[in-house]
Amino acid sequence: MLLTDNPIPDADGDRFGFRAHAEVLCSAITTTEDLPLTIGVFGPWGMGKSSFMKVCQDLLGNKGIPTVWFNPWKYDQRDEIWHALIQSVLTEIAQELERRRLSGDLALRERMAGALETVRRLSQAAAWLLARRAAGPLTAGVVTADDMAAAQAALTEPGTETYQHVNHFERDFKDVVAAYTDGGRLVLFVDDLDRCTPDAAITVLDSLKLFLGEASCVFVLAMDYQVVAEAAARRFNSEAPDEARGRQYLEKLIHFPYHLPGVSFEAIVRHLQDKITESGLSGSRELWELIEVAFESNPRRVRRFVNGLNLTAMTLRLNPDDPPSRRLLLHAGTLLALRMKHPGFFAALQSDPDVWRRYDDAEFDKTDLSGQDAALAQENPGVRRLLAAVAHRRAGFAFPDPPTPTEIRLLTQVLTVTGGPPNGGAVPSAAFTAEGTVGEGPGHDA
């Protein structure tokens, strides 16, 4: 069983307790009087920002409040992004206005037809502006200015009217939104800003400020605050980014910062426990202790770990005459966590398998590491804490003693197949088949 990173589609799919918090935020969205309003949903990568906003979108839809979803990560170029954002909103509005026009009485049809004509002109103005902005980079001086002007004229028929709509975009868009929402509000969700390139992320924010700044809209932006603040800082000075100025930029643009509530680890266990295909591990206190120490309460990272563990277990079972022991599976889980969280230590294990045992002994004896072991711990912050959590002499748990060099070699080969080599290194030749490993025994210690 493989788990995806797709956000939940609606409130009914909520497994992490987002709904109660989403209802509070949606209540604020629906009752705020001074619009436009910009809300920043802040949270680290993998903590469920997209799912939280999907819950919000569903709840608002149930209240009859129109929404538009935009993902700028799909677009590479800055000009593409702001144009796609504007056209996405206009397309959504046009479809609904057309539906009303076709189903309404004469007065409504005339009113909707007028609004649709404004939408058409706004769309044309945006397309024309995109053509003008892209002309220089795309032609690279090969086409003359007169030729480019003629091409643009043929494409979008710009004229005095189009110039006017570029200059009055905010006012006209405000009127269109008013017609679309019957005097209410439009909520625009912008997802994955922190996945964009720095220039692209700031382009989206600038577009909201420059083109949509007077309409009765609520903009809900999902982002990792630190990532986007750093992008804003580089925008002002790429050579020596001013972090304070980057934060000030966001503070001016974001009217209300909403920090996503953390997901409880218990909720993650309830949601994913039955997704672990090895029945002997799904309820293992040791496995879930490993997961919590390694990945805390980050749903995305835990899902990726579960995917890797399931594939690893399936690969280890290719030889039906020699199924993997619980010991080997727990070691596979620990090595997978090391590969994901501490690839430098994972790589060191391949050349010095005994380093794990030395860390284990140091934890039991409460002594300091020395020499290369101490340097390795310094280069991989957190690795000693993780290995201490799975120490076989830890009270209250039944972790196995550190793996043998043979077990480490076997599991490293399997994990390379099921999860890729650490740090993008070369993939070693496959050494595990349905008949067992090539050149060495399976190393299934009891």
CSV table of C-alpha atoms in Angstrom, one decimal:
chain,number,residue,atom,x,y,z
A,1,MET,CA,0.0,0.0,0.0
A,2,LEU,CA,1.4,3.4,-1.0
A,3,LEU,CA,0.1,6.6,0.4
A,4,THR,CA,-0.1,9.9,-1.5
A,5,ASP,CA,0.7,13.4,-0.5
A,6,ASN,CA,-2.6,14.7,-2.0
A,7,PRO,CA,-4.5,17.0,0.3
A,8,ILE,CA,-7.9,15.9,1.5
A,9,PRO,CA,-10.7,17.0,-0.8
A,10,ASP,CA,-13.2,18.3,1.8
A,11,ALA,CA,-14.1,18.5,5.4
A,12,ASP,CA,-15.4,14.9,5.5
A,13,GLY,CA,-11.9,13.7,4.8
A,14,ASP,CA,-10.4,15.5,7.8
A,15,ARG,CA,-8.4,13.0,10.0
A,16,PHE,CA,-6.2,15.5,11.9
A,17,GLY,CA,-8.7,17.6,13.7
A,18,PHE,CA,-8.6,20.6,11.3
A,19,ARG,CA,-12.3,21.2,11.1
A,20,ALA,CA,-12.8,22.9,14.4
A,21,HIS,CA,-10.0,25.3,13.7
A,22,ALA,CA,-11.2,25.8,10.1
A,23,GLU,CA,-14.7,26.7,11.4
A,24,VAL,CA,-13.2,29.5,13.5
A,25,LEU,CA,-11.2,30.9,10.6
A,26,CYS,CA,-14.2,30.7,8.2
A,27,SER,CA,-16.4,32.5,10.7
A,28,ALA,CA,-13.9,35.3,10.7
A,29,ILE,CA,-13.8,35.3,6.9
A,30,THR,CA,-17.5,35.5,6.6
A,31,THR,CA,-18.0,38.3,9.1
A,32,THR,CA,-15.1,40.7,8.4
A,33,GLU,CA,-16.5,43.9,7.0
A,34,ASP,CA,-13.5,45.8,5.7
A,35,LEU,CA,-12.3,44.1,2.5
A,36,PRO,CA,-10.1,43.1,0.8
A,37,LEU,CA,-8.5,41.0,3.5
A,38,THR,CA,-5.3,38.9,3.2
A,39,ILE,CA,-4.8,35.9,5.5
A,40,GLY,CA,-1.6,34.0,5.7
A,41,VAL,CA,-1.9,30.4,6.7
A,42,PHE,CA,1.6,29.7,8.1
A,43,GLY,CA,3.1,26.3,8.7
A,44,PRO,CA,6.2,24.3,8.0
A,45,TRP,CA,6.5,21.9,5.0
A,46,GLY,CA,4.3,18.8,5.3
A,47,MET,CA,2.1,20.0,8.2
A,48,GLY,CA,-1.2,20.0,6.2
A,49,LYS,CA,-1.7,23.6,5.0
A,50,SER,CA,-3.3,22.4,1.8
A,51,SER,CA,-5.6,20.0,3.6
A,52,PHE,CA,-6.6,22.7,6.1
A,53,MET,CA,-7.5,25.1,3.3
A,54,LYS,CA,-9.5,22.4,1.5
A,55,VAL,CA,-11.5,22.0,4.7
A,56,CYS,CA,-12.0,25.8,4.7
A,57,GLN,CA,-13.1,25.9,1.1
A,58,ASP,CA,-15.6,23.1,1.7
A,59,LEU,CA,-17.1,24.9,4.8
A,60,LEU,CA,-17.4,28.2,2.9
A,61,GLY,CA,-19.0,26.4,-0.1
A,62,ASN,CA,-21.6,25.0,2.3
A,63,LYS,CA,-22.4,28.6,3.3
A,64,GLY,CA,-22.8,29.7,-0.3
A,65,ILE,CA,-19.6,31.7,-0.4
A,66,PRO,CA,-17.9,31.5,-3.8
A,67,THR,CA,-14.2,30.4,-3.8
A,68,VAL,CA,-11.4,30.0,-6.4
A,69,TRP,CA,-8.4,27.8,-5.9
A,70,PHE,CA,-5.0,28.7,-7.5
A,71,ASN,CA,-1.7,26.8,-7.3
A,72,PRO,CA,1.2,29.0,-8.6
A,73,TRP,CA,3.6,26.0,-8.4
A,74,LYS,CA,2.3,24.8,-11.8
A,75,TYR,CA,3.8,27.8,-13.6
A,76,ASP,CA,7.5,28.5,-14.0
A,77,GLN,CA,7.8,32.0,-15.3
A,78,ARG,CA,6.9,35.1,-13.4
A,79,ASP,CA,4.8,36.6,-16.2
A,80,GLU,CA,3.0,33.3,-16.6
A,81,ILE,CA,2.1,33.2,-12.9
A,82,TRP,CA,0.5,36.6,-12.5
A,83,HIS,CA,-1.4,36.1,-15.8
A,84,ALA,CA,-2.5,32.6,-14.8
A,85,LEU,CA,-3.7,33.9,-11.4
A,86,ILE,CA,-5.8,36.7,-13.0
A,87,GLN,CA,-7.2,34.5,-15.8
A,88,SER,CA,-8.1,31.7,-13.3
A,89,VAL,CA,-10.2,34.1,-11.3
A,90,LEU,CA,-11.8,35.6,-14.4
A,91,THR,CA,-12.6,32.2,-15.9
A,92,GLU,CA,-14.3,31.0,-12.7
A,93,ILE,CA,-16.3,34.2,-12.6
A,94,ALA,CA,-17.2,34.1,-16.3
A,95,GLN,CA,-18.5,30.5,-16.1
A,96,GLU,CA,-20.8,31.3,-13.2
A,97,LEU,CA,-22.1,34.6,-14.8
A,98,GLU,CA,-22.8,32.7,-18.0
A,99,ARG,CA,-24.8,30.1,-16.1
A,100,ARG,CA,-26.9,32.8,-14.5
A,101,ARG,CA,-27.4,34.6,-17.8
A,102,LEU,CA,-28.7,31.5,-19.5
A,103,SER,CA,-31.1,30.7,-16.6
A,104,GLY,CA,-32.3,34.1,-15.6
A,105,ASP,CA,-35.1,36.5,-16.7
A,106,LEU,CA,-34.5,39.3,-19.2
A,107,ALA,CA,-33.3,41.9,-16.6
A,108,LEU,CA,-30.8,39.4,-15.1
A,109,ARG,CA,-29.6,38.3,-18.5
A,110,GLU,CA,-28.9,41.9,-19.5
A,111,ARG,CA,-27.0,42.5,-16.2
A,112,MET,CA,-25.0,39.3,-16.5
A,113,ALA,CA,-24.2,40.1,-20.2
A,114,GLY,CA,-22.8,43.5,-19.1
A,115,ALA,CA,-20.7,41.9,-16.4
A,116,LEU,CA,-19.5,39.2,-18.8
A,117,GLU,CA,-18.4,41.9,-21.3
A,118,THR,CA,-16.3,43.5,-18.5
A,119,VAL,CA,-14.7,40.2,-17.7
A,120,ARG,CA,-13.9,39.7,-21.4
A,121,ARG,CA,-12.2,43.1,-21.6
A,122,LEU,CA,-10.3,42.5,-18.4
A,123,SER,CA,-9.1,39.2,-19.7
A,124,GLN,CA,-8.0,40.8,-23.0
A,125,ALA,CA,-6.2,43.6,-21.1
A,126,ALA,CA,-4.3,41.0,-19.0
A,127,ALA,CA,-3.4,39.0,-22.1
A,128,TRP,CA,-2.2,42.1,-23.9
A,129,LEU,CA,-0.1,43.2,-20.9
A,130,LEU,CA,1.5,39.8,-20.8
A,131,ALA,CA,2.4,40.0,-24.5
A,132,ARG,CA,4.0,43.4,-24.0
A,133,ARG,CA,6.0,42.2,-21.0
A,134,ALA,CA,7.2,39.0,-22.7
A,135,ALA,CA,8.1,40.7,-26.0
A,136,GLY,CA,11.6,41.8,-25.1
A,137,PRO,CA,12.9,38.5,-23.5
A,138,LEU,CA,11.2,36.4,-26.2
A,139,THR,CA,12.4,38.2,-29.3
A,140,ALA,CA,15.9,39.0,-28.0
A,141,GLY,CA,16.2,41.9,-30.4
A,142,VAL,CA,15.7,39.8,-33.6
A,143,VAL,CA,12.3,41.3,-34.3
A,144,THR,CA,12.0,45.1,-34.5
A,145,ALA,CA,9.8,47.1,-32.3
A,146,ASP,CA,7.4,47.9,-35.2
A,147,ASP,CA,7.1,44.2,-36.1
A,148,MET,CA,6.4,43.3,-32.4
A,149,ALA,CA,3.8,46.1,-32.2
A,150,ALA,CA,2.1,44.7,-35.3
A,151,ALA,CA,2.1,41.2,-33.9
A,152,GLN,CA,0.6,42.3,-30.7
A,153,ALA,CA,-2.1,44.3,-32.5
A,154,ALA,CA,-3.1,41.2,-34.5
A,155,LEU,CA,-3.2,39.1,-31.3
A,156,THR,CA,-5.2,41.2,-28.9
A,157,GLU,CA,-6.3,44.3,-30.8
A,158,PRO,CA,-5.0,46.7,-28.2
A,159,GLY,CA,-6.3,50.2,-28.3
A,160,THR,CA,-7.4,53.1,-26.1
A,161,GLU,CA,-10.1,50.9,-24.5
A,162,THR,CA,-7.5,48.2,-23.6
A,163,TYR,CA,-5.1,50.8,-22.1
A,164,GLN,CA,-8.0,52.1,-20.0
A,165,HIS,CA,-8.7,48.7,-18.7
A,166,VAL,CA,-5.1,48.1,-17.8
A,167,ASN,CA,-5.1,51.4,-15.9
A,168,HIS,CA,-8.5,50.8,-14.2
A,169,PHE,CA,-8.1,47.0,-13.7
A,170,GLU,CA,-8.7,47.3,-9.9
A,171,ARG,CA,-12.0,49.3,-10.2
A,172,ASP,CA,-13.4,47.1,-13.0
A,173,PHE,CA,-12.5,43.9,-11.2
A,174,LYS,CA,-14.2,45.2,-8.1
A,175,ASP,CA,-17.4,45.7,-10.1
A,176,VAL,CA,-17.2,42.2,-11.6
A,177,VAL,CA,-16.7,40.6,-8.2
A,178,ALA,CA,-19.7,42.5,-6.9
A,179,ALA,CA,-21.8,41.1,-9.7
A,180,TYR,CA,-20.5,37.6,-9.3
A,181,THR,CA,-21.1,37.5,-5.5
A,182,ASP,CA,-24.3,39.6,-5.5
A,183,GLY,CA,-22.6,42.1,-3.3
A,184,GLY,CA,-20.9,39.5,-1.1
A,185,ARG,CA,-17.3,38.3,-1.1
A,186,LEU,CA,-15.0,36.1,-3.1
A,187,VAL,CA,-12.5,33.9,-1.3
A,188,LEU,CA,-9.3,33.1,-3.3
A,189,PHE,CA,-7.1,30.3,-2.0
A,190,VAL,CA,-3.5,30.4,-3.1
A,191,ASP,CA,-1.6,27.2,-2.3
A,192,ASP,CA,2.1,26.1,-2.3
A,193,LEU,CA,3.7,29.6,-2.4
A,194,ASP,CA,6.7,28.1,-0.6
A,195,ARG,CA,7.2,25.6,-3.4
A,196,CYS,CA,7.7,28.3,-6.0
A,197,THR,CA,11.0,29.9,-6.9
A,198,PRO,CA,11.6,33.1,-4.9
A,199,ASP,CA,10.8,35.3,-7.8
A,200,ALA,CA,7.6,33.5,-8.5
A,201,ALA,CA,6.4,33.6,-4.9
A,202,ILE,CA,6.9,37.4,-4.7
A,203,THR,CA,5.2,37.8,-8.1
A,204,VAL,CA,2.0,36.2,-6.8
A,205,LEU,CA,2.0,38.5,-3.8
A,206,ASP,CA,2.6,41.6,-5.9
A,207,SER,CA,-0.2,40.5,-8.3
A,208,LEU,CA,-2.6,40.5,-5.4
A,209,LYS,CA,-1.6,43.9,-4.3
A,210,LEU,CA,-1.4,45.5,-7.8
A,211,PHE,CA,-4.4,43.9,-9.6
A,212,LEU,CA,-6.9,42.8,-7.1
A,213,GLY,CA,-6.5,45.3,-4.3
A,214,GLU,CA,-10.0,47.0,-4.3
A,215,ALA,CA,-12.4,44.1,-4.8
A,216,SER,CA,-14.5,42.5,-2.1
A,217,CYS,CA,-12.1,39.6,-1.8
A,218,VAL,CA,-10.5,37.5,0.9
A,219,PHE,CA,-7.1,36.1,-0.1
A,220,VAL,CA,-6.0,33.0,1.9
A,221,LEU,CA,-2.3,32.2,1.2
A,222,ALA,CA,-0.7,29.0,2.4
A,223,MET,CA,3.1,29.3,3.0
A,224,ASP,CA,6.1,28.5,5.1
A,225,TYR,CA,6.6,32.0,6.6
A,226,GLN,CA,10.3,31.7,6.8
A,227,VAL,CA,10.7,30.5,3.2
A,228,VAL,CA,8.7,33.3,1.7
A,229,ALA,CA,10.2,36.0,4.0
A,230,GLU,CA,13.6,34.9,2.8
A,231,ALA,CA,12.4,35.2,-0.8
A,232,ALA,CA,11.2,38.7,-0.1
A,233,ALA,CA,14.5,39.6,1.5
A,234,ARG,CA,16.4,38.4,-1.6
A,235,ARG,CA,14.1,40.4,-3.8
A,236,PHE,CA,15.2,43.6,-2.3
A,237,ASN,CA,18.9,42.7,-2.1
A,238,SER,CA,20.0,39.4,-3.6
A,239,GLU,CA,23.6,39.9,-2.6
A,240,ALA,CA,23.0,40.6,1.1
A,241,PRO,CA,19.4,39.8,1.9
A,242,ASP,CA,17.9,41.8,4.7
A,243,GLU,CA,15.7,39.4,6.7
A,244,ALA,CA,14.0,42.2,8.6
A,245,ARG,CA,12.9,43.9,5.4
A,246,GLY,CA,11.6,40.6,4.1
A,247,ARG,CA,9.5,40.2,7.2
A,248,GLN,CA,8.2,43.8,6.9
A,249,TYR,CA,7.1,43.1,3.4
A,250,LEU,CA,5.0,40.2,4.5
A,251,GLU,CA,3.6,42.1,7.5
A,252,LYS,CA,2.4,44.9,5.2
A,253,LEU,CA,0.8,42.4,2.8
A,254,ILE,CA,-0.7,39.9,5.3
A,255,HIS,CA,-3.4,41.5,7.3
A,256,PHE,CA,-4.0,38.4,9.5
A,257,PRO,CA,-1.4,35.8,10.2
A,258,TYR,CA,-2.9,32.4,11.1
A,259,HIS,CA,-0.4,29.8,12.3
A,260,LEU,CA,-1.7,26.3,11.5
A,261,PRO,CA,-2.4,24.3,14.6
A,262,GLY,CA,-0.1,21.3,15.0
A,263,VAL,CA,-1.4,17.8,14.3
A,264,SER,CA,-1.2,15.6,17.4
A,265,PHE,CA,0.9,12.5,17.0
A,266,GLU,CA,-1.9,10.4,18.3
A,267,ALA,CA,-4.1,11.5,15.4
A,268,ILE,CA,-1.3,10.5,13.0
A,269,VAL,CA,-1.1,7.1,14.6
A,270,ARG,CA,-4.9,6.6,14.4
A,271,HIS,CA,-4.9,7.6,10.7
A,272,LEU,CA,-1.8,5.6,9.6
A,273,GLN,CA,-1.6,2.6,11.9
A,274,ASP,CA,-3.6,0.3,9.6
A,275,LYS,CA,-1.6,1.5,6.6
A,276,ILE,CA,1.5,-0.4,7.7
A,277,THR,CA,1.3,-3.7,5.8
A,278,GLU,CA,3.4,-5.7,8.3
A,279,SER,CA,0.8,-6.8,11.0
A,280,GLY,CA,3.6,-7.4,13.5
A,281,LEU,CA,4.7,-3.8,13.2
A,282,SER,CA,1.5,-1.8,12.9
A,283,GLY,CA,0.8,-1.8,16.6
A,284,SER,CA,4.5,-1.9,17.7
A,285,ARG,CA,5.3,0.6,20.4
A,286,GLU,CA,8.9,0.5,19.3
A,287,LEU,CA,8.1,1.4,15.7
A,288,TRP,CA,5.8,4.3,16.6
A,289,GLU,CA,8.4,5.6,19.2
A,290,LEU,CA,11.0,5.6,16.4
A,291,ILE,CA,8.6,7.4,14.1
A,292,GLU,CA,7.7,10.1,16.6
A,293,VAL,CA,11.4,10.8,17.5
A,294,ALA,CA,12.4,10.9,13.9
A,295,PHE,CA,9.6,12.8,12.3
A,296,GLU,CA,7.6,14.3,15.2
A,297,SER,CA,4.1,15.2,14.1
A,298,ASN,CA,4.7,16.0,10.4
A,299,PRO,CA,2.0,14.0,8.5
A,300,ARG,CA,3.8,14.2,5.1
A,301,ARG,CA,7.1,12.9,6.5
A,302,VAL,CA,5.4,10.1,8.4
A,303,ARG,CA,3.5,9.0,5.2
A,304,ARG,CA,6.7,8.9,3.2
A,305,PHE,CA,8.3,6.8,5.9
A,306,VAL,CA,5.4,4.4,5.9
A,307,ASN,CA,5.6,4.1,2.1
A,308,GLY,CA,9.3,3.3,2.3
A,309,LEU,CA,8.8,0.8,5.2
A,310,ASN,CA,6.0,-1.0,3.3
A,311,LEU,CA,8.1,-1.3,0.2
A,312,THR,CA,11.1,-2.5,2.2
A,313,ALA,CA,9.1,-5.1,4.0
A,314,MET,CA,7.7,-6.4,0.7
A,315,THR,CA,11.2,-6.6,-0.8
A,316,LEU,CA,12.5,-8.5,2.2
A,317,ARG,CA,9.6,-11.0,1.7
A,318,LEU,CA,10.6,-11.8,-1.9
A,319,ASN,CA,12.1,-15.0,-0.5
A,320,PRO,CA,9.1,-16.9,0.9
A,321,ASP,CA,11.4,-19.5,2.6
A,322,ASP,CA,13.1,-16.9,4.8
A,323,PRO,CA,10.6,-14.2,5.9
A,324,PRO,CA,12.1,-11.2,7.8
A,325,SER,CA,12.1,-11.3,11.5
A,326,ARG,CA,10.7,-8.5,13.7
A,327,ARG,CA,14.3,-7.6,14.6
A,328,LEU,CA,15.2,-7.1,10.9
A,329,LEU,CA,12.1,-5.1,10.2
A,330,LEU,CA,12.7,-2.7,13.1
A,331,HIS,CA,16.3,-2.3,12.0
A,332,ALA,CA,15.0,-1.6,8.5
A,333,GLY,CA,12.7,1.1,9.9
A,334,THR,CA,15.6,2.7,11.9
A,335,LEU,CA,17.9,2.7,8.8
A,336,LEU,CA,15.1,4.2,6.7
A,337,ALA,CA,14.7,7.0,9.2
A,338,LEU,CA,18.4,7.5,9.2
A,339,ARG,CA,18.5,7.7,5.4
A,340,MET,CA,15.7,10.2,5.4
A,341,LYS,CA,16.8,12.4,8.3
A,342,HIS,CA,20.6,11.9,8.6
A,343,PRO,CA,22.0,10.7,5.2
A,344,GLY,CA,25.5,11.5,6.2
A,345,PHE,CA,25.3,9.0,9.1
A,346,PHE,CA,23.6,6.5,6.9
A,347,ALA,CA,26.4,6.7,4.4
A,348,ALA,CA,29.0,6.4,7.2
A,349,LEU,CA,27.4,3.2,8.3
A,350,GLN,CA,28.2,1.5,5.0
A,351,SER,CA,31.9,2.0,5.5
A,352,ASP,CA,31.9,1.6,9.3
A,353,PRO,CA,29.0,-0.6,10.4
A,354,ASP,CA,30.2,-0.7,14.0
A,355,VAL,CA,29.5,3.0,14.5
A,356,TRP,CA,25.9,2.2,15.5
A,357,ARG,CA,27.1,-0.1,18.3
A,358,ARG,CA,29.6,2.4,19.6
A,359,TYR,CA,26.8,5.0,19.8
A,360,ASP,CA,24.6,2.5,21.6
A,361,ASP,CA,27.4,1.7,24.1
A,362,ALA,CA,28.0,5.4,24.7
A,363,GLU,CA,24.4,5.9,25.4
A,364,PHE,CA,24.3,3.0,27.9
A,365,ASP,CA,27.5,4.0,29.6
A,366,LYS,CA,26.6,7.7,29.6
A,367,THR,CA,30.0,8.6,28.1
A,368,ASP,CA,31.0,11.2,25.4
A,369,LEU,CA,31.8,10.2,21.9
A,370,SER,CA,35.3,10.8,20.7
A,371,GLY,CA,37.3,11.1,17.5
A,372,GLN,CA,35.4,10.5,14.3
A,373,ASP,CA,32.3,9.4,16.1
A,374,ALA,CA,32.0,12.8,17.8
A,375,ALA,CA,32.6,14.6,14.5
A,376,LEU,CA,30.0,12.5,12.8
A,377,ALA,CA,27.5,13.4,15.5
A,378,GLN,CA,28.3,17.1,15.1
A,379,GLU,CA,27.8,16.8,11.3
A,380,ASN,CA,24.4,15.1,11.8
A,381,PRO,CA,22.6,17.0,14.6
A,382,GLY,CA,19.9,14.8,16.2
A,383,VAL,CA,21.3,11.5,15.1
A,384,ARG,CA,22.5,10.6,18.6
A,385,ARG,CA,19.0,11.4,20.0
A,386,LEU,CA,17.4,9.1,17.4
A,387,LEU,CA,19.8,6.2,18.2
A,388,ALA,CA,19.3,6.7,21.9
A,389,ALA,CA,15.6,6.4,21.4
A,390,VAL,CA,16.0,2.9,19.8
A,391,ALA,CA,18.7,1.7,22.2
A,392,HIS,CA,18.2,-2.0,23.0
A,393,ARG,CA,18.8,-1.4,26.7
A,394,ARG,CA,16.3,1.5,27.0
A,395,ALA,CA,13.9,0.8,29.8
A,396,GLY,CA,10.3,0.3,28.9
A,397,PHE,CA,10.9,-0.8,25.3
A,398,ALA,CA,12.0,-3.9,23.5
A,399,PHE,CA,14.3,-2.6,20.8
A,400,PRO,CA,16.7,-5.2,19.4
A,401,ASP,CA,20.5,-4.8,19.8
A,402,PRO,CA,22.3,-3.0,17.0
A,403,PRO,CA,22.4,-4.8,13.7
A,404,THR,CA,25.4,-6.8,12.5
A,405,PRO,CA,27.5,-5.6,9.6
A,406,THR,CA,25.9,-8.3,7.4
A,407,GLU,CA,22.4,-7.0,8.3
A,408,ILE,CA,23.4,-3.4,7.6
A,409,ARG,CA,24.8,-4.4,4.2
A,410,LEU,CA,21.6,-6.3,3.3
A,411,LEU,CA,19.2,-3.6,4.5
A,412,THR,CA,21.3,-0.8,2.8
A,413,GLN,CA,21.0,-2.7,-0.5
A,414,VAL,CA,17.2,-3.1,0.0
A,415,LEU,CA,16.7,0.5,1.0
A,416,THR,CA,18.6,1.7,-2.0
A,417,VAL,CA,16.1,0.0,-4.2
A,418,THR,CA,13.0,1.0,-2.2
A,419,GLY,CA,14.0,4.6,-1.4
A,420,GLY,CA,17.0,5.6,-3.4
A,421,PRO,CA,20.6,6.2,-2.3
A,422,PRO,CA,21.5,8.9,0.2
A,423,ASN,CA,22.4,12.3,-1.2
A,424,GLY,CA,21.8,11.2,-4.8
A,425,GLY,CA,24.8,8.8,-4.8
A,426,ALA,CA,25.2,6.0,-7.3
A,427,VAL,CA,22.9,3.1,-6.9
A,428,PRO,CA,24.8,-0.2,-6.1
A,429,SER,CA,24.0,-3.3,-8.1
A,430,ALA,CA,20.9,-5.2,-6.8
A,431,ALA,CA,21.9,-7.9,-4.5
A,432,PHE,CA,18.5,-9.2,-3.2
A,433,THR,CA,16.3,-11.6,-5.1
A,434,ALA,CA,13.6,-14.1,-4.5
A,435,GLU,CA,16.3,-16.6,-3.7
A,436,GLY,CA,18.0,-14.3,-1.1
A,437,THR,CA,21.0,-12.1,-1.3
A,438,VAL,CA,23.9,-12.6,-3.7
A,439,GLY,CA,27.2,-13.6,-2.1
A,440,GLU,CA,26.0,-13.4,1.5
A,441,GLY,CA,23.4,-14.9,3.8
A,442,PRO,CA,20.2,-12.9,4.7
A,443,GLY,CA,21.5,-12.2,8.2
A,444,HIS,CA,18.2,-12.8,9.9
A,445,ASP,CA,19.4,-12.9,13.5
A,446,ALA,CA,16.7,-14.0,16.0
